[in-house]
Amino acid sequence: MRTHLLRATSIQLLVVLLGTAAPMRASAASADASGLPTHAALATPDPVIAMPVVPAAEVVLKQGDLKADVTGSIVDQTGRSTSPGTSDLRAVPPALPLDGPDDKPAATLAALPNTAAPAALSAVAIEPSAASAAAAAQATPEVAPPLDQPTTITAAPVSVDAPTPIGLDAASLAHALTAFSTDLPSGEKPAQMAERHKIRDAIVAFYSARDNAPLWVVDGHLTDAARSVLDRLDHASEDGLDLRRYAVPVPRHADADALARAELALSEATIAYARQASGSRVDVAKLGGIIDLRPDIADVPRVLGTVPGAIAAGDTLHDFNPAHPGYAALRLKLAELRRRYQPDAQSRIPAGPSLKAGMRDARVPLIRARFGLDVASDDAGLPALVYDTKVAAAVADFQRTNGLRASGILTPQTVAALSGGDPSRLESTILANMEQWRWLPRDLGTDHIEVNIPDFTAAVMHDGVVAHKTRVVVGQPTKPTPVFAQQMRFIIVNPYWNVPLSIIKKEMLPKLAADPMYFQNHGYEVIERNGTTFVRQPPGDGNALGRIKFMFPNDHAVYLHDTNARSFFGRDMRALSHGCVRVEQPFSFAEAVLGPENGWSEARVKKLIGGKERTIMLPKPLPIYTMYFTAFVDPQSGFQLRDDVYGYTGRVKAALGLQG
């Protein structure tokens, strides 16, 4: 598209045409596949003319129901005109500077795309004053073909001699704060309304403590920090945040009341971002199960006391999100998912039963074609329908690189992935797992232990990298391993097993009723101490804890330990214990925990095996985190998906209002 450009020394002409690839900035912008808002800066290449700020009324460009919104009145699709002062304001696209000294460029007239502008947002123009029209007529305009869609909305004349905008003083802000604390948005759920009221009261208190001095507006203009934060708010969906309920009206040269509304709306949106980024969207205590992690949710003083004054305010706000490499990797995977493929209908594999090597199915020729394998034929010359080992191997490779269990079995999940997958479901899974990173401490420690329950693995981290990784067995879905953080302090070789009371009641007492000598016949000791009777199993090869256990005192009486039931490690689904975590390679794990540099090799630890308990104190407490991630990115294997064995991921999705 192209348009005529008039040049004259006495007039300043600004034309902004919006292409289909430039959505407006608005906290109520269109939603992406997850239902979360996606915001994109209005940016077009090759600037042509830069124009200085022209004092004017509040200006905002709104997507969808408006043709254009310019200085003067707003004209919608029906031709109705509304005053900017009463319009539903939204944030101005970031390519248009939000405010600035009058000697700085206010907008850039950009080269136009070769596609027609949508009818809803065709053009915005500022018409020259009548007094300068004659001078303009003598200027030689650049002649260009007419617009593809020539609907142009022109505003009332704007004088370059308009008065300087009114600044925002404490009195005006105090007046706005009174309304701000009582006039809450309608249409919110009671819990949302109560939370917003609480936050607004805290905002009012924060401003009161600073004598109602503005944070974001100076001399009638938004600060650089405000612009930086607005840009970060525009990209909130990149971190899976949902700010659709927090619109920010951004005035261009408005009165003090409009500036005050923008000031407070920006503070509220900033706090909403920081709180969501730090984990406020999910009440972990209501998820059920045993999840003892609690996010450190940012409060109003912490946010408003740091972000507005930061040199890079937008980056400071973004830092309320987790900085863990695991979170960052999922964030990149989310962006990749949102960018990439639309499934090709011709490549879809029909649904059907799971296939193992040797089975026959009509889908086999499609699967062979999908992997570029030769389409085999039977004796009659028809495509062979046997799911042979060659096809199964190709399927296993595909599963391995797509985060699925590499079994070679054509499962329904594999069929869905081969057919392009379900982007909305995968996106919601990634978002739910990103949310769970918010529950963890921001600093895990350079040395620590990570147990990922759905992955059935435990890893010892040294200097932020995996020093040792082993298979583990975790709690059954009915007896889940707790999700929590603790400090490992010591190791016991040749441990006693103090049988939990729950196991005695549910499993041992019925056997004791049938055989009064059950405890003695199975090597258990019945001990009375301080009026309490308990049952324990002495050290030995038959001990349920094996030969070593790793202790981190906690309210759940769970720990990591060896086991005498080693066959369980050969299974893919290893949620089989009573809640404790069984370690496949416990002595090499002990070496990694203790550190060979401290003189504790695997061989030295094994020398302690015998009939007596031996305790080894760690050089210093080592943080241990039992985590629950069904989606993660492995540095070697890439993106991985795991079964939701306890259902926690599904509950987080529901709490976030996600599909899939």
XYZ file of C-alpha atoms in Angstrom:
660
model
C 0.000 0.000 0.000
C 1.130 3.499 -0.640
C -0.282 6.921 0.112
C 0.266 10.499 -0.882
C 2.709 12.446 1.252
C 2.395 16.212 1.367
C 5.457 18.152 2.261
C 5.393 21.785 3.390
C 7.331 23.844 5.902
C 4.202 25.160 7.584
C 2.476 21.812 8.152
C 3.333 18.511 9.678
C 1.597 15.501 8.239
C 1.527 12.125 9.950
C 0.068 9.042 8.341
C 0.091 5.702 10.067
C -1.181 2.748 8.168
C -1.489 -0.546 9.890
C -0.786 -3.799 8.081
C -2.217 -7.141 8.937
C 0.978 -8.162 10.708
C 0.922 -5.302 13.236
C -1.540 -5.922 16.066
C -2.288 -3.106 18.476
C -0.886 -3.095 21.954
C -3.696 -3.705 24.398
C -3.889 -5.713 27.540
C -7.188 -6.960 26.142
C -5.567 -7.968 22.851
C -6.429 -11.060 20.885
C -5.618 -14.349 22.542
C -3.280 -17.020 21.341
C -3.959 -20.753 21.260
C -3.742 -21.062 25.032
C -6.224 -18.278 25.634
C -3.438 -16.013 26.809
C -2.952 -12.574 25.252
C -0.292 -12.115 22.616
C 1.027 -8.617 22.042
C 3.256 -7.488 19.234
C 4.897 -4.126 18.797
C 3.683 -2.078 15.865
C 6.834 -2.055 13.824
C 7.349 -1.694 10.089
C 10.660 -1.410 8.246
C 12.424 1.453 6.527
C 11.304 4.681 8.229
C 10.503 7.487 5.810
C 9.649 10.573 7.839
C 10.076 11.270 11.557
C 7.710 13.839 13.024
C 7.914 15.790 16.290
C 5.252 15.518 18.991
C 2.148 17.559 18.352
C 0.244 18.461 21.536
C -3.128 16.816 21.324
C -5.823 15.037 23.250
C -5.546 11.455 24.432
C -4.822 9.216 21.479
C -5.211 5.483 21.343
C -5.431 2.912 18.602
C -7.831 0.098 19.363
C -8.086 -3.145 17.500
C -11.229 -4.755 16.187
C -14.185 -2.435 16.358
C -12.550 0.851 15.289
C -11.494 2.031 11.870
C -9.157 4.491 13.432
C -8.779 6.652 16.503
C -7.106 9.982 16.132
C -6.992 13.363 17.743
C -10.537 14.584 18.002
C -13.188 11.885 17.896
C -13.230 8.109 17.514
C -15.139 6.655 14.606
C -16.283 3.047 14.831
C -17.561 0.736 12.110
C -21.074 2.134 12.418
C -19.921 5.688 11.995
C -20.579 6.663 15.600
C -18.293 9.258 17.107
C -17.197 9.124 20.723
C -15.025 11.382 22.782
C -11.510 10.181 23.587
C -12.101 11.226 27.167
C -14.830 8.636 27.547
C -13.407 5.926 25.330
C -12.045 2.616 26.575
C -8.373 3.427 26.351
C -5.675 0.909 25.659
C -1.940 1.112 25.369
C -0.473 2.823 22.312
C 1.629 0.536 20.080
C 5.236 0.664 21.195
C 6.464 1.778 17.767
C 4.729 5.060 18.585
C 6.635 6.740 21.431
C 4.188 7.131 24.278
C 5.270 10.593 25.288
C 8.370 12.608 25.165
C 9.873 16.062 25.021
C 8.542 18.023 22.105
C 11.961 18.116 20.476
C 12.062 14.313 20.132
C 10.468 12.271 17.378
C 6.967 11.165 18.335
C 6.292 8.743 15.526
C 7.826 7.262 12.453
C 6.074 7.089 9.129
C 7.100 3.680 7.934
C 7.315 2.031 4.581
C 4.035 0.274 3.980
C 3.501 -3.443 3.381
C 2.363 -4.557 -0.038
C -0.860 -5.997 1.357
C -4.060 -4.100 1.862
C -4.797 -2.777 5.331
C -7.716 -4.418 7.105
C -10.908 -2.426 6.914
C -11.090 -2.192 10.704
C -7.734 -0.408 10.870
C -7.147 1.219 7.520
C -5.472 4.522 8.188
C -4.967 7.386 10.560
C -4.131 10.845 9.311
C -3.755 14.271 10.786
C -5.101 16.931 8.461
C -3.230 20.256 8.115
C -4.856 23.417 9.355
C -6.839 25.527 6.910
C -4.365 28.369 7.287
C -1.558 26.272 5.948
C -3.564 24.616 3.182
C -2.635 27.254 0.643
C 1.048 26.829 1.336
C 0.601 23.132 1.055
C -1.114 23.516 -2.296
C 2.007 25.187 -3.695
C 4.223 22.370 -2.534
C 4.891 19.581 -4.957
C 3.430 16.378 -3.490
C 4.823 12.956 -4.113
C 2.422 11.247 -6.447
C 1.591 7.626 -5.708
C -1.101 5.199 -6.752
C -4.273 5.300 -4.644
C -4.615 3.122 -1.554
C -5.881 -0.400 -1.991
C -8.574 0.487 0.501
C -8.737 4.256 0.457
C -10.964 4.728 3.524
C -9.139 7.494 5.412
C -10.243 9.056 8.665
C -9.026 12.617 9.104
C -9.008 14.508 12.364
C -9.819 18.069 13.172
C -6.969 20.501 12.490
C -4.163 20.364 15.035
C -2.175 23.486 15.766
C 1.504 23.260 16.444
C 0.966 26.133 18.873
C -1.223 24.067 21.231
C -0.557 24.663 24.934
C 1.961 22.627 26.876
C 0.402 19.573 28.559
C -0.527 19.754 32.219
C 1.711 17.755 34.565
C 0.664 15.342 37.286
C 0.830 16.754 40.797
C 0.312 15.093 44.170
C -3.129 16.599 44.634
C -4.424 15.215 41.353
C -2.939 11.816 42.130
C -4.456 11.825 45.618
C -7.878 12.529 44.106
C -7.418 9.666 41.635
C -6.284 7.306 44.393
C -9.564 7.822 46.234
C -11.552 6.629 43.225
C -8.975 3.946 42.475
C -9.459 2.255 45.834
C -13.253 2.041 45.527
C -14.142 1.863 41.815
C -13.285 -1.742 41.035
C -13.829 -3.295 37.595
C -17.050 -5.211 37.103
C -17.391 -8.746 35.823
C -14.716 -10.332 38.011
C -15.212 -13.353 40.213
C -15.559 -12.685 43.966
C -12.083 -14.056 44.708
C -10.571 -11.891 41.961
C -12.458 -8.865 43.239
C -11.249 -9.423 46.794
C -7.654 -9.864 45.635
C -7.765 -6.743 43.490
C -9.241 -4.725 46.371
C -6.450 -5.916 48.650
C -3.761 -5.001 46.117
C -5.288 -1.584 45.448
C -5.336 -0.811 49.167
C -1.632 -1.660 49.282
C -0.976 0.577 46.268
C -2.799 3.466 47.939
C -0.720 2.934 51.090
C 2.499 2.895 49.063
C 1.709 6.204 47.359
C 0.570 7.733 50.646
C 3.937 6.862 52.213
C 5.660 8.863 49.457
C 3.253 11.840 49.717
C 1.460 10.787 46.533
C 4.458 11.527 44.350
C 4.105 9.895 40.896
C 6.318 6.974 39.917
C 5.852 6.867 36.156
C 5.002 10.446 35.086
C 7.434 13.370 35.147
C 6.640 16.804 33.718
C 3.550 15.460 32.026
C 5.367 12.644 30.244
C 5.818 8.946 30.863
C 9.327 8.134 32.030
C 11.744 5.865 30.219
C 11.062 3.293 32.928
C 7.339 3.455 32.156
C 7.973 2.856 28.462
C 10.278 -0.046 29.248
C 7.703 -1.620 31.557
C 4.902 -1.156 29.015
C 6.987 -3.048 26.493
C 7.530 -5.877 28.976
C 3.793 -5.992 29.737
C 3.187 -6.365 26.001
C 5.285 -9.544 26.029
C 3.786 -11.081 29.172
C 2.379 -14.037 27.239
C 5.934 -15.133 26.391
C 6.159 -16.213 30.025
C 2.656 -17.632 30.090
C 1.232 -14.715 32.088
C -2.312 -13.426 31.629
C -2.792 -9.663 31.986
C -6.046 -9.354 30.068
C -7.759 -7.846 33.109
C -5.205 -5.044 33.410
C -5.669 -2.456 30.664
C -3.326 0.529 30.745
C -4.671 3.788 29.246
C -1.714 5.718 27.848
C -2.527 9.384 27.200
C -0.615 11.560 24.798
C -0.558 15.079 26.202
C -3.606 14.733 28.412
C -4.855 16.526 31.498
C -3.808 15.661 35.035
C -6.745 13.304 35.600
C -5.859 11.210 32.562
C -2.202 11.118 33.608
C -3.242 9.993 37.087
C -5.354 7.184 35.659
C -2.434 6.052 33.527
C -0.072 6.252 36.513
C -2.230 4.042 38.690
C -3.183 1.597 35.949
C 0.486 1.115 35.101
C 1.350 0.498 38.760
C -1.455 -2.047 39.059
C -0.472 -3.863 35.845
C 3.178 -3.926 36.922
C 2.258 -5.480 40.240
C -0.028 -7.998 38.513
C 2.866 -9.024 36.241
C 5.315 -9.371 39.135
C 2.875 -11.326 41.272
C 1.976 -13.715 38.470
C 5.635 -14.121 37.524
C 6.454 -15.042 41.125
C 3.640 -17.600 41.359
C 0.387 -15.947 42.487
C -1.938 -17.561 39.936
C -2.094 -20.991 41.577
C -2.945 -21.605 45.219
C -0.635 -24.575 45.711
C -2.269 -25.521 48.999
C -5.528 -26.219 47.153
C -4.048 -28.562 44.551
C -4.275 -31.593 46.790
C -1.633 -34.270 47.102
C 1.488 -33.560 49.121
C 3.064 -30.379 47.771
C 4.944 -28.438 50.413
C 6.537 -25.878 48.105
C 5.201 -22.330 48.411
C 6.152 -19.548 46.006
C 7.635 -16.302 47.268
C 4.995 -13.980 45.820
C 6.116 -10.406 45.276
C 4.288 -7.773 47.320
C 3.468 -4.169 46.423
C 6.377 -2.434 48.232
C 8.872 -4.867 46.731
C 7.623 -4.249 43.192
C 7.001 -0.509 43.264
C 10.101 0.011 45.377
C 12.401 -1.503 42.754
C 10.960 -1.464 39.235
C 10.185 2.233 38.552
C 13.648 3.347 39.633
C 15.591 0.643 37.814
C 17.826 1.548 34.880
C 16.331 -1.267 32.792
C 12.879 -1.333 34.364
C 11.414 -3.827 31.913
C 14.238 -6.292 32.567
C 13.882 -5.785 36.316
C 10.200 -6.618 36.025
C 10.959 -9.695 33.927
C 13.365 -10.885 36.615
C 10.387 -11.763 38.817
C 10.100 -14.839 36.583
C 12.290 -17.834 37.473
C 15.878 -17.656 36.272
C 16.432 -21.422 36.375
C 17.815 -22.978 33.179
C 14.934 -25.461 33.213
C 12.392 -22.644 33.113
C 14.292 -20.790 30.383
C 14.426 -23.938 28.241
C 10.645 -24.432 28.513
C 10.108 -20.762 27.669
C 12.094 -21.215 24.463
C 10.154 -24.378 23.680
C 6.892 -22.461 24.141
C 8.039 -19.789 21.694
C 9.084 -22.459 19.200
C 5.722 -24.200 19.491
C 3.844 -20.971 18.873
C 5.935 -20.232 15.785
C 6.002 -23.539 14.072
C 4.005 -25.916 12.029
C 0.395 -26.121 11.125
C -0.233 -29.852 10.661
C -0.623 -30.964 7.078
C -3.891 -32.879 6.729
C -2.253 -35.178 4.168
C 0.360 -36.258 6.729
C -2.136 -37.290 9.378
C -2.099 -40.873 10.594
C -5.593 -42.150 11.489
C -6.260 -43.135 15.083
C -6.349 -46.804 15.935
C -5.087 -49.453 18.330
C -1.499 -49.520 19.564
C 0.811 -51.512 17.297
C 3.726 -53.729 18.278
C 6.231 -55.421 15.974
C 4.611 -58.254 14.066
C 1.075 -56.836 14.104
C -0.865 -55.970 10.935
C -2.699 -52.701 10.349
C -3.938 -50.657 7.387
C -1.965 -47.623 8.654
C 1.437 -49.273 8.208
C 1.973 -48.005 4.604
C 1.282 -44.439 5.793
C 3.763 -44.846 8.627
C 6.433 -46.222 6.289
C 5.864 -43.283 3.952
C 6.043 -40.870 6.883
C 9.583 -42.073 7.675
C 10.704 -42.438 4.056
C 10.888 -46.202 4.266
C 10.328 -48.315 1.200
C 6.719 -49.401 0.977
C 6.950 -53.188 1.048
C 4.503 -55.365 -0.896
C 2.956 -58.710 -0.137
C 2.766 -61.675 -2.518
C -0.234 -60.163 -4.294
C 1.626 -56.912 -4.959
C -0.440 -54.970 -2.408
C 1.188 -52.757 0.249
C 2.379 -54.906 3.151
C 0.452 -54.229 6.348
C 2.954 -55.778 8.767
C 4.352 -53.474 11.452
C 7.844 -54.939 11.248
C 10.983 -54.268 13.264
C 12.264 -51.716 10.741
C 9.124 -49.605 11.168
C 9.216 -50.079 14.938
C 12.848 -48.850 15.039
C 11.921 -45.716 13.059
C 9.011 -45.085 15.428
C 11.334 -45.508 18.435
C 13.757 -42.916 17.010
C 10.854 -40.520 16.485
C 9.624 -41.074 20.028
C 13.075 -40.490 21.448
C 13.438 -37.103 19.724
C 9.926 -35.964 20.613
C 9.955 -36.529 24.329
C 8.039 -39.823 24.227
C 9.084 -43.145 25.709
C 11.161 -44.836 22.999
C 9.360 -48.170 23.045
C 8.847 -48.562 19.289
C 5.163 -49.217 19.992
C 2.802 -47.072 17.935
C 0.785 -45.591 20.802
C -2.052 -43.049 20.470
C 0.344 -40.371 21.751
C 2.830 -41.275 19.019
C 0.116 -41.148 16.354
C -0.900 -37.668 17.571
C 2.729 -36.484 17.436
C 3.219 -37.961 13.940
C 0.112 -36.101 12.769
C 1.333 -32.745 14.000
C 0.310 -33.179 17.599
C -2.197 -31.122 19.522
C -0.531 -27.706 19.873
C -3.044 -26.382 22.390
C -2.636 -29.389 24.658
C 1.151 -29.355 24.404
C 1.208 -25.618 25.025
C -0.912 -25.976 28.151
C 1.424 -28.720 29.394
C 4.456 -26.479 28.886
C 2.723 -23.556 30.602
C 1.723 -25.702 33.579
C 5.307 -26.893 34.012
C 6.644 -23.344 33.686
C 4.237 -22.422 36.471
C 5.660 -25.128 38.722
C 9.144 -23.626 38.414
C 7.722 -20.533 40.137
C 7.179 -22.561 43.312
C 10.871 -23.269 43.793
C 13.401 -20.981 45.481
C 14.999 -18.667 42.945
C 18.446 -19.821 44.080
C 18.639 -23.613 44.198
C 22.331 -23.526 45.027
C 25.157 -24.410 42.675
C 25.403 -27.786 44.447
C 22.120 -29.578 45.112
C 20.060 -32.699 44.408
C 17.061 -32.818 42.080
C 14.570 -35.683 42.152
C 12.073 -35.447 39.286
C 9.180 -37.671 40.310
C 7.503 -38.190 36.887
C 10.906 -38.862 35.268
C 11.860 -41.400 37.994
C 15.382 -39.963 38.198
C 17.637 -38.276 40.737
C 20.546 -36.017 39.800
C 23.406 -34.595 41.845
C 24.268 -31.113 40.587
C 27.736 -29.625 41.056
C 28.406 -26.088 39.856
C 25.048 -26.114 38.090
C 25.709 -29.186 35.934
C 24.771 -32.844 36.382
C 27.574 -34.699 38.160
C 25.656 -37.936 38.626
C 22.233 -39.192 37.538
C 20.481 -42.421 38.470
C 17.122 -44.145 38.197
C 14.836 -44.063 41.196
C 11.586 -45.624 42.373
C 9.086 -43.113 43.802
C 5.828 -43.341 45.733
C 2.709 -44.903 44.320
C -0.095 -42.538 43.221
C -1.974 -43.514 46.387
C 1.171 -42.999 48.507
C 2.879 -40.143 46.677
C 6.385 -38.915 47.284
C 6.060 -35.380 48.711
C 7.087 -32.428 46.555
C 9.241 -30.268 48.802
C 12.658 -28.789 49.532
C 14.981 -29.778 52.350
C 18.649 -30.047 53.348
C 20.450 -33.388 53.219
C 22.686 -33.552 56.290
C 24.038 -37.079 56.777
C 24.169 -40.624 55.394
C 23.651 -43.847 57.344
C 25.299 -47.069 56.220
C 23.718 -50.304 57.542
C 20.503 -48.569 58.584
C 17.697 -49.867 60.745
C 14.278 -49.580 59.169
C 11.786 -48.091 61.597
C 8.537 -49.328 60.108
C 6.025 -46.480 59.634
C 2.866 -46.803 61.689
C 0.745 -46.639 58.534
C 2.479 -49.758 57.154
C 2.102 -51.561 60.483
C -1.646 -50.855 60.567
C -2.473 -51.514 56.929
C -0.060 -54.314 56.037
C 1.437 -55.977 59.108
C -1.407 -56.198 61.645
C -3.585 -58.423 59.390
C -0.595 -60.759 58.976
C 0.083 -60.632 62.713
C -3.515 -61.624 63.385
C -3.043 -64.706 61.232
C 0.431 -65.479 62.611
C 1.281 -64.210 66.136
C 4.958 -64.916 65.416
C 4.978 -62.835 62.230
C 7.438 -60.201 63.504
C 9.920 -62.688 64.894
C 9.693 -65.000 61.875
C 10.495 -62.123 59.510
C 13.332 -60.634 61.536
C 11.531 -57.593 62.950
C 12.212 -56.238 66.428
C 9.445 -54.878 68.654
C 10.867 -52.071 70.786
C 9.306 -50.076 73.632
C 10.804 -46.685 74.369
C 9.359 -43.928 76.551
C 6.015 -45.666 76.624
C 5.897 -46.014 72.836
C 6.029 -49.323 71.004
C 7.530 -49.441 67.548
C 8.738 -52.047 65.083
C 12.093 -51.997 63.345
C 14.094 -54.176 60.989
C 17.799 -54.561 61.835
C 20.598 -53.948 59.314
C 21.323 -56.651 56.784
C 20.937 -57.696 53.176
C 17.212 -58.296 53.670
C 16.574 -54.840 55.106
C 13.922 -52.919 53.164
C 16.244 -49.876 53.049
C 19.143 -51.903 51.675
C 22.581 -50.938 52.898
C 22.466 -47.132 52.858
C 20.047 -44.240 53.306
C 20.366 -40.494 52.755
C 18.830 -38.347 55.466
C 17.179 -34.942 55.224
C 14.924 -34.583 58.301
C 11.356 -33.679 57.307
C 7.763 -33.900 58.501
C 6.946 -36.702 56.040
C 9.595 -39.185 57.268
C 10.743 -39.796 53.690
C 14.313 -40.140 52.480
C 16.440 -41.640 49.718
C 17.694 -45.161 50.232
C 18.976 -48.419 48.773
C 16.557 -51.336 48.326
C 16.536 -55.125 48.256
C 13.817 -55.095 45.554
C 16.084 -54.212 42.654
C 13.901 -55.612 39.890
C 11.714 -52.503 40.046
C 14.451 -50.445 38.376
C 13.922 -52.384 35.159
C 10.385 -51.050 34.800
C 9.437 -47.943 32.849
C 6.751 -46.910 35.341
C 8.459 -46.791 38.708
C 5.864 -45.190 41.005
C 5.922 -48.242 43.270
C 7.155 -47.320 46.770
C 5.361 -46.226 49.941
C 6.632 -42.676 49.453
C 10.378 -42.856 49.971
C 12.744 -42.664 47.001
C 14.724 -45.811 46.198
C 18.051 -45.221 44.440
C 19.387 -47.652 41.828
C 23.087 -46.894 42.306
C 23.218 -45.802 45.953
C 26.967 -46.042 46.579
C 28.035 -44.148 43.466
C 25.290 -41.677 44.389
C 26.898 -41.404 47.853
C 30.259 -40.628 46.289
C 28.693 -37.826 44.232
C 26.904 -36.444 47.307
C 29.913 -36.579 49.621
C 32.376 -35.515 46.949
C 35.461 -37.553 46.086
C 37.480 -34.396 46.700
C 36.503 -34.820 50.362
C 38.039 -38.288 50.435
C 34.811 -40.238 50.103
C 35.016 -42.568 47.141
C 32.423 -45.242 46.386
C 34.897 -47.904 47.522
C 35.501 -46.201 50.863
C 31.782 -45.935 51.568
C 31.282 -49.617 50.748
C 33.969 -50.569 53.286
C 31.541 -49.475 56.006
C 29.073 -52.244 55.125
C 28.529 -54.523 58.127
C 26.123 -55.202 60.970
C 26.340 -51.885 62.746
C 24.926 -48.501 61.800
C 27.585 -46.047 60.617
C 26.869 -42.343 60.139
C 28.687 -40.042 57.697
C 28.059 -36.327 58.117
C 28.046 -34.264 54.923
C 30.745 -31.552 54.791
C 27.876 -29.053 54.603
C 24.105 -29.381 54.223
C 23.148 -30.112 50.636
C 19.813 -28.781 49.323
C 17.522 -31.455 47.919
C 14.409 -30.766 45.862
C 11.780 -33.342 45.011
C 10.211 -31.848 41.898
C 7.292 -32.664 39.626
C 7.950 -31.888 35.956
C 6.097 -33.731 33.208
C 7.676 -31.506 30.538
C 11.336 -30.528 30.525
C 14.295 -30.084 28.219
C 17.173 -32.480 28.730
C 20.559 -31.082 27.614
C 21.338 -34.340 25.770
C 17.929 -35.674 24.738
C 16.042 -32.448 24.086
C 12.398 -31.833 24.899
C 10.828 -34.566 27.031
C 7.289 -35.419 28.134
C 6.350 -37.729 30.987
C 3.129 -39.222 32.303
C 1.244 -37.175 34.889
C 1.515 -39.965 37.484
C -0.006 -37.969 40.370
C -2.262 -35.737 38.266
C -0.571 -32.529 39.449
C 0.033 -31.132 35.954
C -3.645 -31.533 35.125
C -4.623 -29.719 38.307
C -2.269 -26.840 37.531
C -3.774 -26.560 34.040
C -7.237 -26.367 35.560
C -6.119 -23.737 38.083
C -4.657 -21.642 35.245
C -7.782 -22.075 33.129
C -5.839 -23.771 30.340
C -7.223 -26.087 27.712
C -6.018 -29.654 27.221
